């Protein structure tokens, strides 16, 4: 537990450290959350994951701040991952349906020390009709690769790990 500046009373997940800033998703509520058995109120704003950041100095974390650039009403925002140079963030936006989520992977660029508005990645990654989530950007044998999880056809069943290489133009 790294402290109340970061941790909430509910779910805190998908931490990613970049340039002394911890990025993570959280349901940051200071009230008791009660959800109906049919999950019909899952899209209530207080029940949704949002992206936060906290500046890290040694063993100390600053009070978390919501990254409002990515906020969308009724949507979960989570799973940050970064390009090697830290100028691109990949993350997931899900529709809030807890039983059958519809998720897509987005990309945002850092400009003037601010994250720009995100754009959904193309159909090579976000195949329509399937959930696409949990991006992880990495190098593999000198190539830039985006790993992600999807329930698309051709897998071994359920949510499988997929990957796409990135060409010099940044296309998947």
JSON list of N, CA, C and O in Angstrom, two decimals, residues 60-94:
[
{"chain": "A", "resi": 60, "resn": "UNK", "atom": "N", "xyz": [7.96, 9.04, -2.00]},
{"chain": "A", "resi": 60, "resn": "UNK", "atom": "CA", "xyz": [6.79, 9.86, -1.74]},
{"chain": "A", "resi": 60, "resn": "UNK", "atom": "C", "xyz": [5.97, 10.05, -3.02]},
{"chain": "A", "resi": 60, "resn": "UNK", "atom": "O", "xyz": [6.53, 10.29, -4.09]},
{"chain": "A", "resi": 61, "resn": "UNK", "atom": "N", "xyz": [4.64, 9.95, -2.86]},
{"chain": "A", "resi": 61, "resn": "UNK", "atom": "CA", "xyz": [3.72, 10.14, -3.98]},
{"chain": "A", "resi": 61, "resn": "UNK", "atom": "C", "xyz": [2.86, 11.37, -3.71]},
{"chain": "A", "resi": 61, "resn": "UNK", "atom": "O", "xyz": [2.35, 11.54, -2.61]},
{"chain": "A", "resi": 62, "resn": "UNK", "atom": "N", "xyz": [2.70, 12.20, -4.74]},
{"chain": "A", "resi": 62, "resn": "UNK", "atom": "CA", "xyz": [1.82, 13.36, -4.58]},
{"chain": "A", "resi": 62, "resn": "UNK", "atom": "C", "xyz": [0.37, 12.91, -4.63]},
{"chain": "A", "resi": 62, "resn": "UNK", "atom": "O", "xyz": [0.06, 11.79, -5.04]},
{"chain": "A", "resi": 63, "resn": "UNK", "atom": "N", "xyz": [-0.52, 13.79, -4.19]},
{"chain": "A", "resi": 63, "resn": "UNK", "atom": "CA", "xyz": [-1.96, 13.51, -4.27]},
{"chain": "A", "resi": 63, "resn": "UNK", "atom": "C", "xyz": [-2.32, 13.23, -5.73]},
{"chain": "A", "resi": 63, "resn": "UNK", "atom": "O", "xyz": [-1.90, 13.95, -6.64]},
{"chain": "A", "resi": 64, "resn": "UNK", "atom": "N", "xyz": [-3.08, 12.17, -5.96]},
{"chain": "A", "resi": 64, "resn": "UNK", "atom": "CA", "xyz": [-3.45, 11.79, -7.34]},
{"chain": "A", "resi": 64, "resn": "UNK", "atom": "C", "xyz": [-4.32, 12.87, -7.97]},
{"chain": "A", "resi": 64, "resn": "UNK", "atom": "O", "xyz": [-5.07, 13.58, -7.29]},
{"chain": "A", "resi": 65, "resn": "UNK", "atom": "N", "xyz": [-4.16, 12.98, -9.30]},
{"chain": "A", "resi": 65, "resn": "UNK", "atom": "CA", "xyz": [-4.91, 13.94, -10.09]},
{"chain": "A", "resi": 65, "resn": "UNK", "atom": "C", "xyz": [-5.54, 13.20, -11.25]},
{"chain": "A", "resi": 65, "resn": "UNK", "atom": "O", "xyz": [-4.86, 12.45, -11.96]},
{"chain": "A", "resi": 66, "resn": "UNK", "atom": "N", "xyz": [-6.83, 13.40, -11.47]},
{"chain": "A", "resi": 66, "resn": "UNK", "atom": "CA", "xyz": [-7.50, 12.76, -12.60]},
{"chain": "A", "resi": 66, "resn": "UNK", "atom": "C", "xyz": [-7.05, 13.40, -13.90]},
{"chain": "A", "resi": 66, "resn": "UNK", "atom": "O", "xyz": [-6.94, 14.63, -13.99]},
{"chain": "A", "resi": 67, "resn": "UNK", "atom": "N", "xyz": [-6.79, 12.57, -14.90]},
{"chain": "A", "resi": 67, "resn": "UNK", "atom": "CA", "xyz": [-6.45, 13.07, -16.23]},
{"chain": "A", "resi": 67, "resn": "UNK", "atom": "C", "xyz": [-7.76, 13.25, -16.98]},
{"chain": "A", "resi": 67, "resn": "UNK", "atom": "O", "xyz": [-8.30, 12.33, -17.58]},
{"chain": "A", "resi": 68, "resn": "UNK", "atom": "N", "xyz": [-8.31, 14.44, -16.92]},
{"chain": "A", "resi": 68, "resn": "UNK", "atom": "CA", "xyz": [-9.65, 14.71, -17.44]},
{"chain": "A", "resi": 68, "resn": "UNK", "atom": "C", "xyz": [-9.69, 14.74, -18.95]},
{"chain": "A", "resi": 68, "resn": "UNK", "atom": "O", "xyz": [-10.77, 14.62, -19.53]},
{"chain": "A", "resi": 69, "resn": "UNK", "atom": "N", "xyz": [-8.56, 14.86, -19.61]},
{"chain": "A", "resi": 69, "resn": "UNK", "atom": "CA", "xyz": [-8.52, 14.87, -21.08]},
{"chain": "A", "resi": 69, "resn": "UNK", "atom": "C", "xyz": [-9.21, 13.64, -21.65]},
{"chain": "A", "resi": 69, "resn": "UNK", "atom": "O", "xyz": [-9.84, 13.71, -22.70]},
{"chain": "A", "resi": 70, "resn": "UNK", "atom": "N", "xyz": [-9.10, 12.50, -20.97]},
{"chain": "A", "resi": 70, "resn": "UNK", "atom": "CA", "xyz": [-9.62, 11.25, -21.50]},
{"chain": "A", "resi": 70, "resn": "UNK", "atom": "C", "xyz": [-11.02, 10.92, -21.02]},
{"chain": "A", "resi": 70, "resn": "UNK", "atom": "O", "xyz": [-11.60, 9.92, -21.44]},
{"chain": "A", "resi": 71, "resn": "UNK", "atom": "N", "xyz": [-11.59, 11.70, -20.14]},
{"chain": "A", "resi": 71, "resn": "UNK", "atom": "CA", "xyz": [-12.88, 11.37, -19.54]},
{"chain": "A", "resi": 71, "resn": "UNK", "atom": "C", "xyz": [-14.00, 11.36, -20.58]},
{"chain": "A", "resi": 71, "resn": "UNK", "atom": "O", "xyz": [-14.06, 12.24, -21.44]},
{"chain": "A", "resi": 72, "resn": "UNK", "atom": "N", "xyz": [-14.83, 10.35, -20.47]},
{"chain": "A", "resi": 72, "resn": "UNK", "atom": "CA", "xyz": [-16.02, 10.25, -21.30]},
{"chain": "A", "resi": 72, "resn": "UNK", "atom": "C", "xyz": [-17.16, 9.77, -20.41]},
{"chain": "A", "resi": 72, "resn": "UNK", "atom": "O", "xyz": [-17.00, 8.79, -19.68]},
{"chain": "A", "resi": 73, "resn": "UNK", "atom": "N", "xyz": [-18.28, 10.44, -20.47]},
{"chain": "A", "resi": 73, "resn": "UNK", "atom": "CA", "xyz": [-19.41, 10.11, -19.61]},
{"chain": "A", "resi": 73, "resn": "UNK", "atom": "C", "xyz": [-19.84, 8.66, -19.83]},
{"chain": "A", "resi": 73, "resn": "UNK", "atom": "O", "xyz": [-19.99, 8.20, -20.96]},
{"chain": "A", "resi": 74, "resn": "UNK", "atom": "N", "xyz": [-20.02, 7.93, -18.72]},
{"chain": "A", "resi": 74, "resn": "UNK", "atom": "CA", "xyz": [-20.50, 6.56, -18.79]},
{"chain": "A", "resi": 74, "resn": "UNK", "atom": "C", "xyz": [-19.49, 5.54, -19.25]},
{"chain": "A", "resi": 74, "resn": "UNK", "atom": "O", "xyz": [-19.84, 4.42, -19.59]},
{"chain": "A", "resi": 75, "resn": "UNK", "atom": "N", "xyz": [-18.19, 5.90, -19.26]},
{"chain": "A", "resi": 75, "resn": "UNK", "atom": "CA", "xyz": [-17.15, 5.00, -19.78]},
{"chain": "A", "resi": 75, "resn": "UNK", "atom": "C", "xyz": [-16.06, 4.76, -18.73]},
{"chain": "A", "resi": 75, "resn": "UNK", "atom": "O", "xyz": [-15.73, 5.65, -17.95]},
{"chain": "A", "resi": 76, "resn": "UNK", "atom": "N", "xyz": [-15.51, 3.55, -18.75]},
{"chain": "A", "resi": 76, "resn": "UNK", "atom": "CA", "xyz": [-14.33, 3.22, -17.95]},
{"chain": "A", "resi": 76, "resn": "UNK", "atom": "C", "xyz": [-13.09, 3.59, -18.76]},
{"chain": "A", "resi": 76, "resn": "UNK", "atom": "O", "xyz": [-13.01, 3.29, -19.95]},
{"chain": "A", "resi": 77, "resn": "UNK", "atom": "N", "xyz": [-12.10, 4.22, -18.12]},
{"chain": "A", "resi": 77, "resn": "UNK", "atom": "CA", "xyz": [-10.84, 4.56, -18.76]},
{"chain": "A", "resi": 77, "resn": "UNK", "atom": "C", "xyz": [-9.74, 3.89, -17.93]},
{"chain": "A", "resi": 77, "resn": "UNK", "atom": "O", "xyz": [-9.66, 4.12, -16.73]},
{"chain": "A", "resi": 78, "resn": "UNK", "atom": "N", "xyz": [-8.88, 3.08, -18.58]},
{"chain": "A", "resi": 78, "resn": "UNK", "atom": "CA", "xyz": [-7.85, 2.37, -17.79]},
{"chain": "A", "resi": 78, "resn": "UNK", "atom": "C", "xyz": [-6.72, 1.86, -18.68]},
{"chain": "A", "resi": 78, "resn": "UNK", "atom": "O", "xyz": [-6.69, 2.10, -19.88]},
{"chain": "A", "resi": 79, "resn": "UNK", "atom": "N", "xyz": [-5.82, 1.11, -18.05]},
{"chain": "A", "resi": 79, "resn": "UNK", "atom": "CA", "xyz": [-4.73, 0.37, -18.70]},
{"chain": "A", "resi": 79, "resn": "UNK", "atom": "C", "xyz": [-3.72, 1.23, -19.48]},
{"chain": "A", "resi": 79, "resn": "UNK", "atom": "O", "xyz": [-3.47, 0.98, -20.65]},
{"chain": "A", "resi": 80, "resn": "UNK", "atom": "N", "xyz": [-3.11, 2.23, -18.85]},
{"chain": "A", "resi": 80, "resn": "UNK", "atom": "CA", "xyz": [-2.13, 3.04, -19.57]},
{"chain": "A", "resi": 80, "resn": "UNK", "atom": "C", "xyz": [-0.85, 2.28, -19.88]},
{"chain": "A", "resi": 80, "resn": "UNK", "atom": "O", "xyz": [-0.40, 1.45, -19.10]},
{"chain": "A", "resi": 81, "resn": "UNK", "atom": "N", "xyz": [-0.27, 2.56, -21.04]},
{"chain": "A", "resi": 81, "resn": "UNK", "atom": "CA", "xyz": [1.02, 2.02, -21.45]},
{"chain": "A", "resi": 81, "resn": "UNK", "atom": "C", "xyz": [1.67, 3.06, -22.35]},
{"chain": "A", "resi": 81, "resn": "UNK", "atom": "O", "xyz": [0.97, 3.85, -22.98]},
{"chain": "A", "resi": 82, "resn": "UNK", "atom": "N", "xyz": [3.01, 3.06, -22.41]},
{"chain": "A", "resi": 82, "resn": "UNK", "atom": "CA", "xyz": [3.70, 4.15, -23.08]},
{"chain": "A", "resi": 82, "resn": "UNK", "atom": "C", "xyz": [4.69, 3.66, -24.13]},
{"chain": "A", "resi": 82, "resn": "UNK", "atom": "O", "xyz": [5.30, 2.60, -23.99]},
{"chain": "A", "resi": 83, "resn": "UNK", "atom": "N", "xyz": [4.88, 4.48, -25.17]},
{"chain": "A", "resi": 83, "resn": "UNK", "atom": "CA", "xyz": [5.94, 4.24, -26.15]},
{"chain": "A", "resi": 83, "resn": "UNK", "atom": "C", "xyz": [7.28, 4.43, -25.44]},
{"chain": "A", "resi": 83, "resn": "UNK", "atom": "O", "xyz": [7.35, 5.03, -24.36]},
{"chain": "A", "resi": 84, "resn": "UNK", "atom": "N", "xyz": [8.34, 3.91, -26.04]},
{"chain": "A", "resi": 84, "resn": "UNK", "atom": "CA", "xyz": [9.67, 4.00, -25.42]},
{"chain": "A", "resi": 84, "resn": "UNK", "atom": "C", "xyz": [10.08, 5.43, -25.10]},
{"chain": "A", "resi": 84, "resn": "UNK", "atom": "O", "xyz": [10.71, 5.68, -24.07]},
{"chain": "A", "resi": 85, "resn": "UNK", "atom": "N", "xyz": [9.75, 6.37, -25.96]},
{"chain": "A", "resi": 85, "resn": "UNK", "atom": "CA", "xyz": [10.15, 7.76, -25.72]},
{"chain": "A", "resi": 85, "resn": "UNK", "atom": "C", "xyz": [9.18, 8.49, -24.80]},
{"chain": "A", "resi": 85, "resn": "UNK", "atom": "O", "xyz": [9.41, 9.64, -24.44]},
{"chain": "A", "resi": 86, "resn": "UNK", "atom": "N", "xyz": [8.09, 7.83, -24.40]},
{"chain": "A", "resi": 86, "resn": "UNK", "atom": "CA", "xyz": [7.13, 8.42, -23.47]},
{"chain": "A", "resi": 86, "resn": "UNK", "atom": "C", "xyz": [6.22, 9.47, -24.08]},
{"chain": "A", "resi": 86, "resn": "UNK", "atom": "O", "xyz": [5.43, 10.09, -23.38]},
{"chain": "A", "resi": 87, "resn": "UNK", "atom": "N", "xyz": [6.28, 9.65, -25.39]},
{"chain": "A", "resi": 87, "resn": "UNK", "atom": "CA", "xyz": [5.46, 10.68, -26.03]},
{"chain": "A", "resi": 87, "resn": "UNK", "atom": "C", "xyz": [4.07, 10.20, -26.43]},
{"chain": "A", "resi": 87, "resn": "UNK", "atom": "O", "xyz": [3.22, 10.99, -26.80]},
{"chain": "A", "resi": 88, "resn": "UNK", "atom": "N", "xyz": [3.85, 8.89, -26.37]},
{"chain": "A", "resi": 88, "resn": "UNK", "atom": "CA", "xyz": [2.54, 8.33, -26.71]},
{"chain": "A", "resi": 88, "resn": "UNK", "atom": "C", "xyz": [2.05, 7.47, -25.55]},
{"chain": "A", "resi": 88, "resn": "UNK", "atom": "O", "xyz": [2.81, 6.70, -24.98]},
{"chain": "A", "resi": 89, "resn": "UNK", "atom": "N", "xyz": [0.78, 7.64, -25.22]},
{"chain": "A", "resi": 89, "resn": "UNK", "atom": "CA", "xyz": [0.13, 6.79, -24.22]},
{"chain": "A", "resi": 89, "resn": "UNK", "atom": "C", "xyz": [-0.96, 5.99, -24.94]},
{"chain": "A", "resi": 89, "resn": "UNK", "atom": "O", "xyz": [-1.71, 6.54, -25.73]},
{"chain": "A", "resi": 90, "resn": "UNK", "atom": "N", "xyz": [-0.99, 4.71, -24.63]},
{"chain": "A", "resi": 90, "resn": "UNK", "atom": "CA", "xyz": [-2.05, 3.84, -25.13]},
{"chain": "A", "resi": 90, "resn": "UNK", "atom": "C", "xyz": [-2.90, 3.47, -23.92]},
{"chain": "A", "resi": 90, "resn": "UNK", "atom": "O", "xyz": [-2.37, 3.21, -22.84]},
{"chain": "A", "resi": 91, "resn": "UNK", "atom": "N", "xyz": [-4.21, 3.44, -24.09]},
{"chain": "A", "resi": 91, "resn": "UNK", "atom": "CA", "xyz": [-5.10, 3.17, -22.98]},
{"chain": "A", "resi": 91, "resn": "UNK", "atom": "C", "xyz": [-6.41, 2.61, -23.52]},
{"chain": "A", "resi": 91, "resn": "UNK", "atom": "O", "xyz": [-6.64, 2.59, -24.73]},
{"chain": "A", "resi": 92, "resn": "UNK", "atom": "N", "xyz": [-7.27, 2.16, -22.61]},
{"chain": "A", "resi": 92, "resn": "UNK", "atom": "CA", "xyz": [-8.52, 1.52, -22.99]},
{"chain": "A", "resi": 92, "resn": "UNK", "atom": "C", "xyz": [-9.71, 2.35, -22.53]},
{"chain": "A", "resi": 92, "resn": "UNK", "atom": "O", "xyz": [-9.70, 2.88, -21.41]},
{"chain": "A", "resi": 93, "resn": "UNK", "atom": "N", "xyz": [-10.73, 2.43, -23.39]},
{"chain": "A", "resi": 93, "resn": "UNK", "atom": "CA", "xyz": [-12.02, 2.99, -23.02]},
{"chain": "A", "resi": 93, "resn": "UNK", "atom": "C", "xyz": [-13.05, 1.88, -23.20]},
{"chain": "A", "resi": 93, "resn": "UNK", "atom": "O", "xyz": [-13.14, 1.28, -24.27]},
{"chain": "A", "resi": 94, "resn": "UNK", "atom": "N", "xyz": [-13.80, 1.62, -22.12]},
{"chain": "A", "resi": 94, "resn": "UNK", "atom": "CA", "xyz": [-14.85, 0.58, -22.15]},
{"chain": "A", "resi": 94, "resn": "UNK", "atom": "C", "xyz": [-16.20, 1.23, -21.87]},
{"chain": "A", "resi": 94, "resn": "UNK", "atom": "O", "xyz": [-16.28, 2.21, -21.13]}
]
